[in-house]
CSV table of C-alpha atoms in Angstrom, one decimal:
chain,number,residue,atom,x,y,z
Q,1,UNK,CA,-31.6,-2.5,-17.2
Q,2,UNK,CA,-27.8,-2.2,-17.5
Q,3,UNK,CA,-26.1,-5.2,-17.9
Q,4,UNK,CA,-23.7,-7.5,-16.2
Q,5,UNK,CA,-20.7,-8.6,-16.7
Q,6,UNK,CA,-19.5,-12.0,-16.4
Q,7,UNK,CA,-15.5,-12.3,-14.7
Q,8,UNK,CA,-13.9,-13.0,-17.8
Q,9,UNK,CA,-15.5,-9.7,-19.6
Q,10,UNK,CA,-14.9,-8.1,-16.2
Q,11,UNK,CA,-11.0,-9.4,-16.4
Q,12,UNK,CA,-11.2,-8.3,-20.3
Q,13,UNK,CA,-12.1,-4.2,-20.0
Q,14,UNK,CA,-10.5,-3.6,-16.7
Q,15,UNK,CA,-7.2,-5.6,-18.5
Q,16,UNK,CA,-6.7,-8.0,-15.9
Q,17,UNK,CA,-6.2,-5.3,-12.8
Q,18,UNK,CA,-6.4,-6.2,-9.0
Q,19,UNK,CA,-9.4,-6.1,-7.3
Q,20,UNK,CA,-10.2,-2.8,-5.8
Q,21,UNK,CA,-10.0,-4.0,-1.9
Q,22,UNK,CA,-12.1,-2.7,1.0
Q,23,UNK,CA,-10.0,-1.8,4.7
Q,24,UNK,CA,-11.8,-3.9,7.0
Q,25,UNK,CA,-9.0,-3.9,9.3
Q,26,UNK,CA,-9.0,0.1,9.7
Q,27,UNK,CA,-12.8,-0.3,9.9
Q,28,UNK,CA,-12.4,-2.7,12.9
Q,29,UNK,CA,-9.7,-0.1,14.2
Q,30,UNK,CA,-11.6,3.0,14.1
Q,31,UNK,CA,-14.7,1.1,15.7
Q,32,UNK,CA,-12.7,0.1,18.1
Q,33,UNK,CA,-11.0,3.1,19.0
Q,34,UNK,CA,-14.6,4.8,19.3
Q,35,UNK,CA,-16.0,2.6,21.4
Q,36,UNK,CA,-13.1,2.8,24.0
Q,37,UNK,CA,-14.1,6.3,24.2
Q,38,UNK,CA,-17.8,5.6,24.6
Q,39,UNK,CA,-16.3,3.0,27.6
Q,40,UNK,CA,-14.7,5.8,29.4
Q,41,UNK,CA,-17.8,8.1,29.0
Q,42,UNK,CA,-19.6,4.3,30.3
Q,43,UNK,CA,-17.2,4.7,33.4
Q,44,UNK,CA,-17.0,8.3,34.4
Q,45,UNK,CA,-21.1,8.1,34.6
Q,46,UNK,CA,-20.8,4.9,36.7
Q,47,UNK,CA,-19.1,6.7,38.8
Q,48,UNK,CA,-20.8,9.8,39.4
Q,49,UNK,CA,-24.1,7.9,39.4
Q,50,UNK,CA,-22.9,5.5,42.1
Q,51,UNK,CA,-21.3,8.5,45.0
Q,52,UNK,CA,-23.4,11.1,43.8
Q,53,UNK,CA,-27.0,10.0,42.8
Q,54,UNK,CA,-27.8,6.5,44.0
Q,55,UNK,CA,-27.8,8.1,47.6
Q,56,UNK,CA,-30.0,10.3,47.3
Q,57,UNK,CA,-32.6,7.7,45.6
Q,58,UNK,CA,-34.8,4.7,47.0
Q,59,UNK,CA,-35.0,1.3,46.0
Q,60,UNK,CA,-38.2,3.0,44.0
Q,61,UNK,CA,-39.3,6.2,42.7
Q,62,UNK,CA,-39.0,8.5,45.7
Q,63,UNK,CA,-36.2,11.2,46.5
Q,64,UNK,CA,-34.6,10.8,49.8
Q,65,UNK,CA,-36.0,13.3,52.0
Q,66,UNK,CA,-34.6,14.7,55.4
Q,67,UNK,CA,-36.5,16.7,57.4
Q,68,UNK,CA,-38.9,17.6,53.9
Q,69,UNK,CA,-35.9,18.9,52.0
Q,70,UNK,CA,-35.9,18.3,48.2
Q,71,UNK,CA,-33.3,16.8,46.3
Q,72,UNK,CA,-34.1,17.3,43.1
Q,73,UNK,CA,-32.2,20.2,43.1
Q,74,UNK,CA,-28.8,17.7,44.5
Q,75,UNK,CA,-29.7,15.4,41.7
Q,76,UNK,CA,-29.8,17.8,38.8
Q,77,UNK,CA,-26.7,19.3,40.1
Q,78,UNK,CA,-24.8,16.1,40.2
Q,79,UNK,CA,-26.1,15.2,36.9
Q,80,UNK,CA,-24.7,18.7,35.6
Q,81,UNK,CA,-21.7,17.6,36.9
Q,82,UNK,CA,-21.5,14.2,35.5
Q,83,UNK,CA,-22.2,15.5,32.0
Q,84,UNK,CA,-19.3,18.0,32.2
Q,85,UNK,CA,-17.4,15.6,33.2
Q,86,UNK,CA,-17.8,12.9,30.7
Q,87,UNK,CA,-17.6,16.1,27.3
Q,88,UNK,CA,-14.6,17.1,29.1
Q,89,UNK,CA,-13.2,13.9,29.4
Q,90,UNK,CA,-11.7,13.9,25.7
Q,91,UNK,CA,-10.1,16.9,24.6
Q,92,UNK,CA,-10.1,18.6,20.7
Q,93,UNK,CA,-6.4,17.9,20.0
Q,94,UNK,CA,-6.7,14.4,21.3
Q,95,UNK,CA,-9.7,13.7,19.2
Q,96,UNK,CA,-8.2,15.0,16.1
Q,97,UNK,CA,-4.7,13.0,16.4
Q,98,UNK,CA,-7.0,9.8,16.8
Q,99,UNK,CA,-8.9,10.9,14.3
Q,100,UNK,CA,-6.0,12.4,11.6
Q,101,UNK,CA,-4.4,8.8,12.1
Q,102,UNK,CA,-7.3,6.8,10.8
Q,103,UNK,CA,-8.5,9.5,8.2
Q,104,UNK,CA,-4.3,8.9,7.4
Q,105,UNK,CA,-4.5,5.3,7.2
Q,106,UNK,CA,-7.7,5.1,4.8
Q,107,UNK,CA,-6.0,7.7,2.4
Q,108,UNK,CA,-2.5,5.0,2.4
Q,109,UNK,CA,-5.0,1.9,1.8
Q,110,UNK,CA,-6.7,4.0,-0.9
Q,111,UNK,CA,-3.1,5.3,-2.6
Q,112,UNK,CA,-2.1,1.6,-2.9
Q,113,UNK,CA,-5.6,-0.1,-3.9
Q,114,UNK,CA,-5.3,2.6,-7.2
Q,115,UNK,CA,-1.5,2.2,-7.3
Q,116,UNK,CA,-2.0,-1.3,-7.5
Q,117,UNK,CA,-4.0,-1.3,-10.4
Q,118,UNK,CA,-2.5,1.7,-12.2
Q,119,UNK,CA,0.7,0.1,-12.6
Q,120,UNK,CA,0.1,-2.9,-13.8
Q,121,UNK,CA,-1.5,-0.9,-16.8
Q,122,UNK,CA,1.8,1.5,-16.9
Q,123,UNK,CA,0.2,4.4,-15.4
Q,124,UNK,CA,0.8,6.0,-12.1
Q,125,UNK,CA,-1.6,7.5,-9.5
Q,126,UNK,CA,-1.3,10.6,-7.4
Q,127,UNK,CA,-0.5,9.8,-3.6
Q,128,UNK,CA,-0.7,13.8,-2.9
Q,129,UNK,CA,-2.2,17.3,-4.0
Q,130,UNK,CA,-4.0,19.8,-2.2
Q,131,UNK,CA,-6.8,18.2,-3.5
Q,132,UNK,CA,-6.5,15.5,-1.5
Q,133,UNK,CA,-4.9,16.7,1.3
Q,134,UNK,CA,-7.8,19.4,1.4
Q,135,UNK,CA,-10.1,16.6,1.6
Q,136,UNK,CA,-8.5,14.8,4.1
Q,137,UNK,CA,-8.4,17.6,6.5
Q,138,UNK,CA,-12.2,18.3,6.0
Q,139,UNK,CA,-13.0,14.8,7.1
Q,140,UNK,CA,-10.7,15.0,9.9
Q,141,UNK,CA,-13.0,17.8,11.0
Q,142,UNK,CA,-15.7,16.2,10.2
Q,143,UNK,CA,-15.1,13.0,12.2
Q,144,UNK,CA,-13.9,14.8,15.4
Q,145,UNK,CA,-17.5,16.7,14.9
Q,146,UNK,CA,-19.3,12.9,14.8
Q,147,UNK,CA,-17.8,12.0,17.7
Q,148,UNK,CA,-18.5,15.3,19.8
Q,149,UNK,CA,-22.4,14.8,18.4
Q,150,UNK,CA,-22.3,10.9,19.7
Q,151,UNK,CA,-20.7,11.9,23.3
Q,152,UNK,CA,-23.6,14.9,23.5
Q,153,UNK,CA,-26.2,12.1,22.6
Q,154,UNK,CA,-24.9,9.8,24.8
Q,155,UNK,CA,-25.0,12.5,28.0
Q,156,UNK,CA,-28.7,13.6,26.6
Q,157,UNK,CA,-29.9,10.4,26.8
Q,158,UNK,CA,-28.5,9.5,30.1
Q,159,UNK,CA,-30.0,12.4,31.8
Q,160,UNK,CA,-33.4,12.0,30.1
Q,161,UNK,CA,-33.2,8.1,31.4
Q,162,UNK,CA,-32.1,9.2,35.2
Q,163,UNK,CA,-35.2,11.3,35.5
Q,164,UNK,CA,-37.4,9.0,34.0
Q,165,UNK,CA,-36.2,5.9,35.6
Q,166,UNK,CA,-36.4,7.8,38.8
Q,167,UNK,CA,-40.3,9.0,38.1
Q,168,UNK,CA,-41.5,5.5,37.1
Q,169,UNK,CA,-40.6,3.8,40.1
Q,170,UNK,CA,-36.9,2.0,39.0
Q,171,UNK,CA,-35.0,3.5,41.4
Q,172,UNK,CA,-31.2,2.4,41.8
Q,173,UNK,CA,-31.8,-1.0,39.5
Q,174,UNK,CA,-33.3,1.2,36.6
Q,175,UNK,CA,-30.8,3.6,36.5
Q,176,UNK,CA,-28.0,1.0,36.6
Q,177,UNK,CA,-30.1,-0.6,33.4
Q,178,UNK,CA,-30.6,3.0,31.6
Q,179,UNK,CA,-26.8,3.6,31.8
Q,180,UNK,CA,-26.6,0.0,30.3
Q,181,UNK,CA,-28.7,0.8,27.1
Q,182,UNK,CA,-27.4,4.3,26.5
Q,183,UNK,CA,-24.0,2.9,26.6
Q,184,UNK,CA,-25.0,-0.7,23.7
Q,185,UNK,CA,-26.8,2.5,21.9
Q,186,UNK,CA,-24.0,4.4,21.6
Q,187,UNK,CA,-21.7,1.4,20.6
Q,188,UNK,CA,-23.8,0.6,17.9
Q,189,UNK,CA,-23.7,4.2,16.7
Q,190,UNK,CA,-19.7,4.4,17.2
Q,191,UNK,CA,-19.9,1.0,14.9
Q,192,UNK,CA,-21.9,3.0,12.6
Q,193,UNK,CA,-20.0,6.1,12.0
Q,194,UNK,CA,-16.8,3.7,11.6
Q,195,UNK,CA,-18.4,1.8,8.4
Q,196,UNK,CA,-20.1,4.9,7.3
Q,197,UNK,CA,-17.0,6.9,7.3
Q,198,UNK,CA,-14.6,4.3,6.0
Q,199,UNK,CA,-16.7,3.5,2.8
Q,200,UNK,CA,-17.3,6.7,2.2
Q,201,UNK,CA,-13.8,7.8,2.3
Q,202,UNK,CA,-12.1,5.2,0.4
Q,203,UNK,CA,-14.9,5.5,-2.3
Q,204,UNK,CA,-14.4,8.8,-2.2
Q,205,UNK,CA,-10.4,9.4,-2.8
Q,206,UNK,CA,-10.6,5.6,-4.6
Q,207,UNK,CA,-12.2,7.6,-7.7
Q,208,UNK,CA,-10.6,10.9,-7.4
Q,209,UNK,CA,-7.3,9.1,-7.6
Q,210,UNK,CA,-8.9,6.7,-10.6
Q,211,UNK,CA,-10.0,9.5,-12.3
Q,212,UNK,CA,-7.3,11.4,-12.1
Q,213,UNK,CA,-5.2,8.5,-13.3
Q,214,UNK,CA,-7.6,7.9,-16.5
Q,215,UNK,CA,-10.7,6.6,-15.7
Q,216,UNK,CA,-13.9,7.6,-16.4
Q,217,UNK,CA,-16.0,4.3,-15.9
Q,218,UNK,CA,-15.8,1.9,-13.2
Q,219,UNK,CA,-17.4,-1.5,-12.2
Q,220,UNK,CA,-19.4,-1.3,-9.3
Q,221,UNK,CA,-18.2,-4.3,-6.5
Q,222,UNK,CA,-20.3,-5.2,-3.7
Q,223,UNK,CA,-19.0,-7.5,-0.9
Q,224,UNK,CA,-20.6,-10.7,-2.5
Q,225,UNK,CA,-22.5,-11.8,0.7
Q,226,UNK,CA,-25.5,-11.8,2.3
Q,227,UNK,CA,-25.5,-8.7,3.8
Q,228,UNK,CA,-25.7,-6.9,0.5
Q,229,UNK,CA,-29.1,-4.8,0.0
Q,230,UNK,CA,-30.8,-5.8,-3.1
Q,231,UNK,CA,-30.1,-2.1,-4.7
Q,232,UNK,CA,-26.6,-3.4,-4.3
Q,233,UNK,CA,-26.7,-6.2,-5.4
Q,234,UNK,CA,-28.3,-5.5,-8.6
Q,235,UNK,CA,-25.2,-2.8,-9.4
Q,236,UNK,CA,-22.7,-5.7,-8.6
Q,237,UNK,CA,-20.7,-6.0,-11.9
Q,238,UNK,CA,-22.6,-3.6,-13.5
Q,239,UNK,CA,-20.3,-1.0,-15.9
Q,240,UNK,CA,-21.0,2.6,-14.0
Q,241,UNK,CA,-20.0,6.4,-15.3
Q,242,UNK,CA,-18.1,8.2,-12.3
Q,243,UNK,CA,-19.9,11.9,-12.7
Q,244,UNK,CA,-23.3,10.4,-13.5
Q,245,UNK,CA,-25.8,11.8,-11.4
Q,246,UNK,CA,-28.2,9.4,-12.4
Q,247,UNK,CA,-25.6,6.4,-11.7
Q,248,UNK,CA,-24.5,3.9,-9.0
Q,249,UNK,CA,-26.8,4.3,-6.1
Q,250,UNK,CA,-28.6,8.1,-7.1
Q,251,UNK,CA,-25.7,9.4,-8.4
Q,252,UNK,CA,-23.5,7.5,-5.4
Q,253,UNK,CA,-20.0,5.8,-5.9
Q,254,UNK,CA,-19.3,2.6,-4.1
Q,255,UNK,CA,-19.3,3.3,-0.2
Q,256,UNK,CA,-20.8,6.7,-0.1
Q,257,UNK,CA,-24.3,5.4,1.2
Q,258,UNK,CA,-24.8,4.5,4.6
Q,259,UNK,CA,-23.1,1.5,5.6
Q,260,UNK,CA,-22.1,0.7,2.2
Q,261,UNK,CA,-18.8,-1.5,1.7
Q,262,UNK,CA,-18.9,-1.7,-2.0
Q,263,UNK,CA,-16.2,-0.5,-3.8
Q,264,UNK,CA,-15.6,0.6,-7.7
Q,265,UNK,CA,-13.3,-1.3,-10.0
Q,266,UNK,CA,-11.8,1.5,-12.4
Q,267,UNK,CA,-11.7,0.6,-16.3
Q,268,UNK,CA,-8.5,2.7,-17.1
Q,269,UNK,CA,-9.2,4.7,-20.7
Q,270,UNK,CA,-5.8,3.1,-22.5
Protein backbone atom coordinates (compact mmCIF):
# COMPACT_ATOMS: atom_id res chain seq x y z
CA UNK A 1 0.00 0.00 0.00
CA UNK A 2 1.81 3.26 -0.84
CA UNK A 3 2.16 5.44 1.81
CA UNK A 4 0.99 8.85 3.04
CA UNK A 5 2.40 11.66 3.72
CA UNK A 6 1.83 13.73 6.57
CA UNK A 7 1.73 18.06 5.67
CA UNK A 8 5.01 18.65 6.99
CA UNK A 9 6.67 15.74 4.61
CA UNK A 10 4.15 16.96 2.07
CA UNK A 11 5.53 20.78 2.64
CA UNK A 12 9.26 19.10 2.83
CA UNK A 13 9.49 17.26 -0.99
CA UNK A 14 7.30 19.57 -2.82
CA UNK A 15 9.72 22.54 -0.95
CA UNK A 16 7.02 24.47 0.44
CA UNK A 17 5.03 25.24 -3.15
CA UNK A 18 1.34 26.47 -3.31
CA UNK A 19 -1.35 24.25 -3.39
CA UNK A 20 -2.32 23.13 -6.76
CA UNK A 21 -5.93 24.87 -6.84
CA UNK A 22 -9.16 23.53 -8.53
CA UNK A 23 -11.53 26.34 -10.87
CA UNK A 24 -14.69 26.07 -9.20
CA UNK A 25 -15.73 29.27 -10.35
CA UNK A 26 -15.25 28.34 -14.23
CA UNK A 27 -16.94 25.01 -13.27
CA UNK A 28 -20.00 26.98 -11.93
CA UNK A 29 -19.61 29.22 -15.28
CA UNK A 30 -19.54 26.57 -17.77
CA UNK A 31 -22.62 24.81 -15.93
CA UNK A 32 -24.24 27.64 -16.07
CA UNK A 33 -23.80 28.64 -19.43
CA UNK A 34 -25.04 25.04 -20.54
CA UNK A 35 -27.89 25.02 -18.82
CA UNK A 36 -29.04 28.44 -20.26
CA UNK A 37 -28.88 26.60 -23.42
CA UNK A 38 -30.82 23.54 -22.20
CA UNK A 39 -33.51 26.59 -20.98
CA UNK A 40 -33.97 27.87 -24.35
CA UNK A 41 -34.27 24.34 -25.85
CA UNK A 42 -36.98 24.09 -22.32
CA UNK A 43 -38.72 27.10 -24.01
CA UNK A 44 -38.79 26.63 -27.78
CA UNK A 45 -40.55 23.10 -26.89
CA UNK A 46 -43.08 24.83 -24.60
CA UNK A 47 -43.92 26.65 -27.17
CA UNK A 48 -44.44 24.45 -29.93
CA UNK A 49 -46.13 21.88 -27.62
CA UNK A 50 -48.60 24.49 -26.38
CA UNK A 51 -49.92 26.03 -30.32
CA UNK A 52 -49.11 23.12 -32.07
CA UNK A 53 -49.77 19.72 -30.08
CA UNK A 54 -51.88 20.39 -27.01
CA UNK A 55 -54.80 21.10 -29.55
CA UNK A 56 -54.97 18.37 -31.16
CA UNK A 57 -54.93 16.21 -27.77
CA UNK A 58 -57.58 15.46 -24.96
CA UNK A 59 -57.53 15.83 -21.37
CA UNK A 60 -56.52 11.89 -21.83
CA UNK A 61 -55.18 9.60 -24.25
CA UNK A 62 -57.27 10.17 -27.32
CA UNK A 63 -56.33 12.24 -30.65
CA UNK A 64 -58.80 14.85 -31.48
CA UNK A 65 -60.80 13.65 -34.32
CA UNK A 66 -63.04 15.59 -36.77
CA UNK A 67 -65.08 13.98 -38.95
CA UNK A 68 -62.71 10.41 -38.33
CA UNK A 69 -59.59 12.26 -39.57
CA UNK A 70 -56.30 11.19 -37.91
CA UNK A 71 -53.91 13.35 -36.40
CA UNK A 72 -51.21 11.41 -35.78
CA UNK A 73 -49.90 12.44 -38.85
CA UNK A 74 -50.37 16.65 -37.48
CA UNK A 75 -48.73 15.49 -34.38
CA UNK A 76 -45.63 13.84 -35.77
CA UNK A 77 -45.28 16.71 -38.03
CA UNK A 78 -45.34 19.28 -35.43
CA UNK A 79 -43.01 17.29 -33.37
CA UNK A 80 -40.64 17.24 -36.50
CA UNK A 81 -40.88 20.66 -36.39
CA UNK A 82 -40.29 21.31 -32.84
CA UNK A 83 -37.12 19.26 -32.95
CA UNK A 84 -35.62 21.30 -35.86
CA UNK A 85 -36.37 23.96 -34.23
CA UNK A 86 -34.83 23.51 -30.91
CA UNK A 87 -30.96 21.79 -32.95
CA UNK A 88 -31.30 24.84 -34.96
CA UNK A 89 -31.70 27.10 -32.23
CA UNK A 90 -27.75 27.24 -31.38
CA UNK A 91 -25.60 27.52 -34.16
CA UNK A 92 -21.73 25.82 -34.64
CA UNK A 93 -19.86 29.18 -34.46
CA UNK A 94 -21.88 30.25 -31.46
CA UNK A 95 -21.18 27.02 -29.68
CA UNK A 96 -17.61 27.10 -30.32
CA UNK A 97 -16.94 30.92 -29.08
CA UNK A 98 -18.83 29.85 -25.78
CA UNK A 99 -17.06 26.93 -25.80
CA UNK A 100 -13.22 28.30 -26.92
CA UNK A 101 -13.83 30.93 -23.92
CA UNK A 102 -14.20 28.42 -21.19
CA UNK A 103 -11.66 25.82 -22.75
CA UNK A 104 -9.57 29.49 -22.71
CA UNK A 105 -10.15 30.26 -19.24
CA UNK A 106 -9.24 26.65 -17.74
CA UNK A 107 -5.94 26.67 -19.79
CA UNK A 108 -5.17 30.65 -17.92
CA UNK A 109 -6.17 28.93 -14.38
CA UNK A 110 -3.95 25.98 -15.22
CA UNK A 111 -0.79 28.42 -16.58
CA UNK A 112 -0.99 30.22 -13.20
CA UNK A 113 -1.68 27.21 -10.74
CA UNK A 114 1.92 25.67 -12.33
CA UNK A 115 3.36 29.24 -12.66
CA UNK A 116 2.61 29.67 -9.15
CA UNK A 117 4.53 26.84 -7.97
CA UNK A 118 7.30 26.94 -10.51
CA UNK A 119 8.56 30.08 -9.45
CA UNK A 120 8.75 29.96 -6.21
CA UNK A 121 11.32 27.03 -6.90
CA UNK A 122 13.10 29.36 -9.75
CA UNK A 123 11.82 27.59 -12.58
CA UNK A 124 9.37 28.72 -15.18
CA UNK A 125 6.45 26.96 -16.87
CA UNK A 126 5.31 27.14 -20.46
CA UNK A 127 1.98 29.25 -21.02
CA UNK A 128 2.17 28.15 -24.93
CA UNK A 129 3.30 25.55 -27.60
CA UNK A 130 1.58 23.83 -30.20
CA UNK A 131 1.30 21.31 -27.81
CA UNK A 132 -0.93 22.94 -25.96
CA UNK A 133 -2.60 24.97 -28.15
CA UNK A 134 -3.24 21.60 -30.16
CA UNK A 135 -4.90 20.36 -27.25
CA UNK A 136 -6.91 23.09 -26.59
CA UNK A 137 -8.45 23.15 -29.88
CA UNK A 138 -9.26 19.35 -29.74
CA UNK A 139 -11.28 19.88 -26.59
CA UNK A 140 -12.87 22.87 -28.04
CA UNK A 141 -14.21 20.31 -30.59
CA UNK A 142 -14.84 18.05 -28.31
CA UNK A 143 -17.07 20.13 -26.05
CA UNK A 144 -19.15 21.76 -28.93
CA UNK A 145 -19.68 17.76 -29.87
CA UNK A 146 -20.99 17.11 -25.95
CA UNK A 147 -23.24 19.70 -26.29
CA UNK A 148 -24.77 18.81 -29.80
CA UNK A 149 -25.01 15.00 -28.25
CA UNK A 150 -27.02 16.54 -25.00
CA UNK A 151 -29.42 18.80 -27.23
CA UNK A 152 -30.07 15.47 -29.62
CA UNK A 153 -30.82 13.50 -26.30
CA UNK A 154 -32.83 16.06 -25.00
CA UNK A 155 -35.14 16.22 -28.45
CA UNK A 156 -35.09 12.19 -28.39
CA UNK A 157 -36.34 11.93 -25.28
CA UNK A 158 -38.95 14.54 -25.60
CA UNK A 159 -40.49 12.87 -28.61
CA UNK A 160 -40.30 9.40 -27.12
CA UNK A 161 -42.22 11.09 -23.87
CA UNK A 162 -45.00 12.96 -26.15
CA UNK A 163 -46.04 9.71 -27.67
CA UNK A 164 -45.98 7.82 -24.69
CA UNK A 165 -47.62 10.27 -22.50
CA UNK A 166 -50.16 10.55 -25.12
CA UNK A 167 -50.71 6.48 -25.42
CA UNK A 168 -51.09 5.97 -21.61
CA UNK A 169 -53.77 8.27 -21.09
CA UNK A 170 -51.80 11.78 -19.68
CA UNK A 171 -52.90 13.86 -22.12
CA UNK A 172 -52.02 17.69 -21.90
CA UNK A 173 -50.93 17.29 -17.88
CA UNK A 174 -48.41 14.40 -18.89
CA UNK A 175 -46.87 16.06 -21.51
CA UNK A 176 -46.47 19.30 -19.65
CA UNK A 177 -44.68 16.82 -16.84
CA UNK A 178 -42.53 14.86 -19.63
CA UNK A 179 -41.17 18.26 -20.85
CA UNK A 180 -40.48 18.89 -17.12
CA UNK A 181 -38.20 15.79 -16.53
CA UNK A 182 -36.46 15.83 -19.86
CA UNK A 183 -35.55 19.26 -19.15
CA UNK A 184 -34.08 18.46 -14.83
CA UNK A 185 -32.41 15.35 -16.91
CA UNK A 186 -30.73 17.33 -19.12
CA UNK A 187 -29.57 19.91 -16.45
CA UNK A 188 -28.06 17.38 -14.49
CA UNK A 189 -26.23 16.06 -17.60
CA UNK A 190 -25.14 19.87 -18.63
CA UNK A 191 -23.79 19.85 -14.68
CA UNK A 192 -22.08 16.72 -15.54
CA UNK A 193 -20.24 17.45 -18.61
CA UNK A 194 -19.11 20.89 -16.88
CA UNK A 195 -17.25 18.93 -13.84
CA UNK A 196 -16.29 16.18 -16.08
CA UNK A 197 -14.63 18.48 -18.59
CA UNK A 198 -13.09 20.95 -16.18
CA UNK A 199 -11.15 18.19 -14.05
CA UNK A 200 -10.18 16.59 -16.83
CA UNK A 201 -8.74 19.58 -18.53
CA UNK A 202 -6.98 21.22 -15.78
CA UNK A 203 -5.48 17.77 -14.78
CA UNK A 204 -4.68 17.28 -18.05
CA UNK A 205 -2.57 20.57 -19.13
CA UNK A 206 -1.74 20.87 -14.97
CA UNK A 207 0.86 17.91 -15.66
CA UNK A 208 1.89 18.58 -19.11
CA UNK A 209 2.95 21.99 -17.96
CA UNK A 210 4.53 20.19 -14.51
CA UNK A 211 6.23 17.95 -16.47
CA UNK A 212 7.48 19.98 -18.79
CA UNK A 213 8.75 22.20 -16.12
CA UNK A 214 10.54 19.27 -14.18
CA UNK A 215 8.42 17.00 -12.62
CA UNK A 216 8.05 13.63 -12.87
CA UNK A 217 6.16 12.71 -9.53
CA UNK A 218 3.29 14.41 -8.05
CA UNK A 219 0.99 14.17 -4.88
CA UNK A 220 -2.24 13.26 -5.55
CA UNK A 221 -4.99 15.99 -3.72
CA UNK A 222 -8.52 15.27 -3.35
CA UNK A 223 -11.06 17.94 -2.23
CA UNK A 224 -10.83 16.80 1.56
CA UNK A 225 -14.68 16.39 1.91
CA UNK A 226 -17.27 14.18 1.99
CA UNK A 227 -17.93 13.83 -1.39
CA UNK A 228 -14.67 12.11 -2.07
CA UNK A 229 -15.07 8.29 -3.29
CA UNK A 230 -13.13 6.03 -1.12
CA UNK A 231 -10.60 5.18 -4.23
CA UNK A 232 -9.93 8.83 -3.81
CA UNK A 233 -9.58 9.20 -0.82
CA UNK A 234 -7.11 6.43 -0.26
CA UNK A 235 -4.67 8.35 -3.16
CA UNK A 236 -5.06 11.66 -1.02
CA UNK A 237 -1.40 12.45 -0.12
CA UNK A 238 -0.18 9.60 -1.60
CA UNK A 239 3.43 10.20 -3.77
CA UNK A 240 2.17 9.21 -7.59
CA UNK A 241 4.55 8.73 -10.90
CA UNK A 242 2.90 10.90 -13.89
CA UNK A 243 3.41 8.19 -16.88
CA UNK A 244 2.50 5.17 -14.65
CA UNK A 245 -0.03 3.18 -16.16
CA UNK A 246 -0.56 1.41 -13.15
CA UNK A 247 -0.82 4.74 -11.00
CA UNK A 248 -3.41 7.31 -9.67
CA UNK A 249 -6.76 6.00 -10.46
CA UNK A 250 -5.74 3.01 -13.37
CA UNK A 251 -3.19 4.86 -14.78
CA UNK A 252 -5.47 8.40 -14.24
CA UNK A 253 -4.14 11.84 -13.13
CA UNK A 254 -6.15 13.90 -10.72
CA UNK A 255 -9.46 14.98 -12.51
CA UNK A 256 -9.47 12.71 -15.52
CA UNK A 257 -12.25 10.28 -14.04
CA UNK A 258 -15.62 11.18 -14.10
CA UNK A 259 -16.59 13.86 -11.87
CA UNK A 260 -13.30 13.91 -10.30
CA UNK A 261 -12.03 17.32 -8.67
CA UNK A 262 -8.75 16.11 -7.35
CA UNK A 263 -5.90 17.66 -8.48
CA UNK A 264 -1.88 16.72 -8.49
CA UNK A 265 0.59 18.57 -6.43
CA UNK A 266 3.96 18.40 -8.67
CA UNK A 267 7.32 17.53 -6.64
CA UNK A 268 9.68 19.62 -8.97
CA UNK A 269 13.09 17.31 -9.65
CA UNK A 270 15.67 20.23 -8.28
Amino acid sequence: MVKKLTPDEIKKITHGIPRTRYPWALETYYSRRIRTLVSGWHSIAKDFITRLINPQVKGGSQILTDDNDDHSDDIAAAIAILIAAINNSDSDAFLSSMVMSYVHSVDTFSYKNIQAQTSHVGLTAIEHNSTIDDYTKMKIKENVSLIKSMRSDFTERLEKTIYQSINDGGGVGSIAKALTKTTQMTNNHAALIANDQTGKILGQLDGYRAQRAGASKYIWQSMEDARVRPKHQALDGTIQIYEDPDGGDNGMLPGEPIRCRCVALPIFDL
